[in-house]
Every structure is written in structure tokens, then in C-alpha cells.
């Protein structure tokens, strides 16, 4: 008779241990899902913060645009003035962000051949790409 209570206790212990393990597994799965969701949200928030920082931090950079102002041959009509290049740049790159349009970015033409721009890092990247594209067009053989 002493064996039967031990067996029932063992059976009962095994039943509770399986239920406990299932509860533990479900809790752990819920923890990992919540952690993964929170981790994703945290990374998204960090990316958004970095982009906002890049948009808010402004610095001044000088762009030498002499080759864009000179034509390749006397018959070539690709030469533009510094003011025309400034106006084209304001219209093509981030049109709403320039001071002339009520924004915070500033562009100044400084003779003989440079543009001084105060803007965010992303704006500077776009300005550099625009000027490189124009340089490529000007340097194409005619």
C-alpha cells in the first residue's frame, strides 16, 4: 500500500510538471515575441532619430563650380552664369528648403566660381549629386 500513494504522487507530479513546462514555454515565447517587437520598435526609433538629426544639423560647405561655368568650345552654348546655376540649383534640389522659399537652407554665389551652401547633410548629398550630374553633362563630348 505504500507503493500506491507514491505512484499517485509521481503521476500527479508529472502532470503538473508538464503543465508547468507548457506554461513556462508559452511565457518564454511571449517574452521573446515581446522582446522582438520592442527591439524592432527601438531600432526604428533610433533610425528616425538619426534621420531627424541629419535634417536638423546644418553645416556650411563650399562648392567650386568653375567647370560648370565655362564652355568647352566657342560654339558650345553650355556656359551659364553663377546666378543662373544658383537659381537652377534652388529649383531642382530640395525646392522648399531654401531660404528664398521660406526654408532654412542658405545658398550664396561667390564670384568667380563658388557656391557656399549652409544645409543639412542630406541636402548636401543631393546638392553634390546634382552638381556631379551637371558636370557629367558638361563634360560629354559634343
Short mmCIF file of C-alpha atoms in Angstrom, two decimals:
data_model
loop_
_atom_site.label_atom_id
_atom_site.label_comp_id
_atom_site.label_asym_id
_atom_site.label_seq_id
_atom_site.Cartn_x
_atom_site.Cartn_y
_atom_site.Cartn_z
CA UNK A 1 0.00 0.00 0.00
CA UNK A 2 2.84 2.32 0.47
CA UNK A 3 3.63 1.95 -3.21
CA UNK A 4 0.28 3.22 -4.42
CA UNK A 5 0.47 6.69 -2.80
CA UNK A 6 3.97 7.10 -4.16
CA UNK A 7 2.82 6.19 -7.63
CA UNK A 8 -0.12 8.59 -7.46
CA UNK A 9 2.18 11.35 -6.20
CA UNK A 10 4.58 10.61 -9.05
CA UNK A 11 1.77 10.68 -11.57
CA UNK A 12 0.44 13.88 -10.14
CA UNK A 13 3.92 15.45 -10.11
CA UNK A 14 4.46 14.51 -13.75
CA UNK A 15 1.12 16.01 -14.73
CA UNK A 16 1.94 19.27 -13.01
CA UNK A 17 5.43 19.35 -14.40
CA UNK A 18 4.14 19.03 -18.00
CA UNK A 19 1.61 21.78 -17.36
CA UNK A 20 4.33 23.86 -15.75
CA UNK A 21 6.65 23.30 -18.69
CA UNK A 22 3.91 24.29 -21.13
CA UNK A 23 3.23 27.43 -19.10
CA UNK A 24 6.93 28.19 -18.99
CA UNK A 25 7.31 27.63 -22.74
CA UNK A 26 4.34 29.87 -23.51
CA UNK A 27 5.66 32.56 -21.19
CA UNK A 28 9.12 32.38 -22.77
CA UNK A 29 7.63 32.54 -26.27
CA UNK A 30 5.57 35.57 -25.26
CA UNK A 31 8.67 37.18 -23.77
CA UNK A 32 10.69 36.62 -26.95
CA UNK A 33 7.88 37.90 -29.17
CA UNK A 34 7.54 40.99 -26.99
CA UNK A 35 11.30 41.48 -26.92
CA UNK A 36 11.49 41.15 -30.71
CA UNK A 37 8.67 43.67 -31.16
CA UNK A 38 10.28 46.08 -28.72
CA UNK A 39 13.68 45.62 -30.32
CA UNK A 40 12.23 46.39 -33.75
CA UNK A 41 10.47 49.46 -32.43
CA UNK A 42 13.65 50.60 -30.71
CA UNK A 43 15.68 50.26 -33.90
CA UNK A 44 13.01 52.10 -35.87
CA UNK A 45 13.01 54.89 -33.31
CA UNK A 46 16.81 55.14 -33.46
CA UNK A 47 16.74 55.35 -37.26
CA UNK A 48 14.06 58.05 -37.12
CA UNK A 49 16.10 59.98 -34.56
CA UNK A 50 19.26 59.79 -36.70
CA UNK A 51 17.36 61.00 -39.77
CA UNK A 52 15.89 63.85 -37.77
CA UNK A 53 19.36 64.74 -36.50
CA UNK A 54 20.72 64.73 -40.04
CA UNK A 55 17.93 67.05 -41.12
CA UNK A 56 18.38 69.43 -38.19
CA UNK A 57 22.18 69.71 -38.06
CA UNK A 58 23.34 72.24 -40.62
CA UNK A 59 26.85 73.00 -41.76
CA UNK A 60 28.48 75.19 -44.37
CA UNK A 61 30.21 73.78 -47.43
CA UNK A 62 31.92 75.46 -50.38
CA UNK A 63 31.34 74.06 -53.86
CA UNK A 64 33.76 75.06 -56.60
CA UNK A 65 31.70 75.22 -59.77
CA UNK A 66 34.16 76.77 -62.21
CA UNK A 67 33.99 73.95 -64.77
CA UNK A 68 30.20 74.29 -64.90
CA UNK A 69 30.51 77.97 -65.79
CA UNK A 70 32.93 77.54 -68.69
CA UNK A 71 32.04 76.20 -72.09
CA UNK A 72 34.12 73.54 -73.82
CA UNK A 73 34.36 75.28 -77.22
CA UNK A 74 33.43 78.67 -78.71
CA UNK A 75 30.47 77.06 -80.50
CA UNK A 76 29.20 75.32 -77.36
CA UNK A 77 26.41 77.17 -75.58
CA UNK A 78 26.59 75.38 -72.19
CA UNK A 79 28.12 78.25 -70.22
CA UNK A 80 25.87 79.63 -67.50
CA UNK A 81 26.31 82.41 -65.01
CA UNK A 82 26.85 81.78 -61.33
CA UNK A 83 23.44 83.29 -60.51
CA UNK A 84 21.73 81.08 -63.09
CA UNK A 85 23.37 78.00 -61.60
CA UNK A 86 22.24 79.10 -58.13
CA UNK A 87 18.66 79.57 -59.32
CA UNK A 88 18.67 76.20 -61.13
CA UNK A 89 20.04 74.50 -58.01
CA UNK A 90 17.36 76.06 -55.80
CA UNK A 91 14.63 74.88 -58.19
CA UNK A 92 15.99 71.37 -58.74
CA UNK A 93 17.30 70.33 -55.31
CA UNK A 94 15.00 70.46 -52.26
CA UNK A 95 12.93 73.36 -53.63
CA UNK A 96 11.06 74.08 -50.39
CA UNK A 97 14.08 74.09 -48.09
CA UNK A 98 15.92 77.15 -49.40
CA UNK A 99 15.71 80.48 -47.66
CA UNK A 100 14.26 82.06 -50.82
CA UNK A 101 11.30 79.67 -50.45
CA UNK A 102 10.93 80.15 -46.69
CA UNK A 103 13.19 77.28 -45.64
CA UNK A 104 16.31 77.17 -43.50
CA UNK A 105 18.97 76.23 -46.07
CA UNK A 106 21.02 79.11 -47.47
CA UNK A 107 22.90 79.36 -50.75
CA UNK A 108 25.21 82.21 -51.75
CA UNK A 109 27.03 82.72 -55.05
CA UNK A 110 30.59 83.96 -54.52
CA UNK A 111 32.41 85.12 -57.66
CA UNK A 112 34.34 83.99 -59.54
CA UNK A 113 33.21 80.37 -59.29
CA UNK A 114 31.93 79.04 -56.00
CA UNK A 115 28.67 78.39 -54.22
CA UNK A 116 28.61 78.46 -50.43
CA UNK A 117 25.76 76.42 -49.02
CA UNK A 118 24.53 76.05 -45.46
CA UNK A 119 22.29 72.99 -45.29
CA UNK A 120 21.75 69.60 -43.68
CA UNK A 121 23.79 66.52 -44.54
CA UNK A 122 21.06 65.03 -46.72
CA UNK A 123 20.66 68.32 -48.58
CA UNK A 124 24.43 68.48 -49.16
CA UNK A 125 24.34 64.95 -50.55
CA UNK A 126 21.63 65.96 -53.00
CA UNK A 127 23.47 69.15 -53.98
CA UNK A 128 26.67 67.18 -54.62
CA UNK A 129 24.77 64.65 -56.75
CA UNK A 130 23.10 67.44 -58.74
CA UNK A 131 26.38 69.24 -59.39
CA UNK A 132 28.09 65.97 -60.35
CA UNK A 133 25.29 65.26 -62.82
CA UNK A 134 25.64 68.68 -64.37
CA UNK A 135 29.41 68.26 -64.54
CA UNK A 136 28.91 64.95 -66.33
CA UNK A 137 26.58 66.57 -68.86
CA UNK A 138 29.00 69.45 -69.47
CA UNK A 139 31.95 67.09 -69.91
CA UNK A 140 30.22 64.89 -72.50
CA UNK A 141 31.91 65.11 -75.92
CA UNK A 142 29.95 67.12 -78.44
#
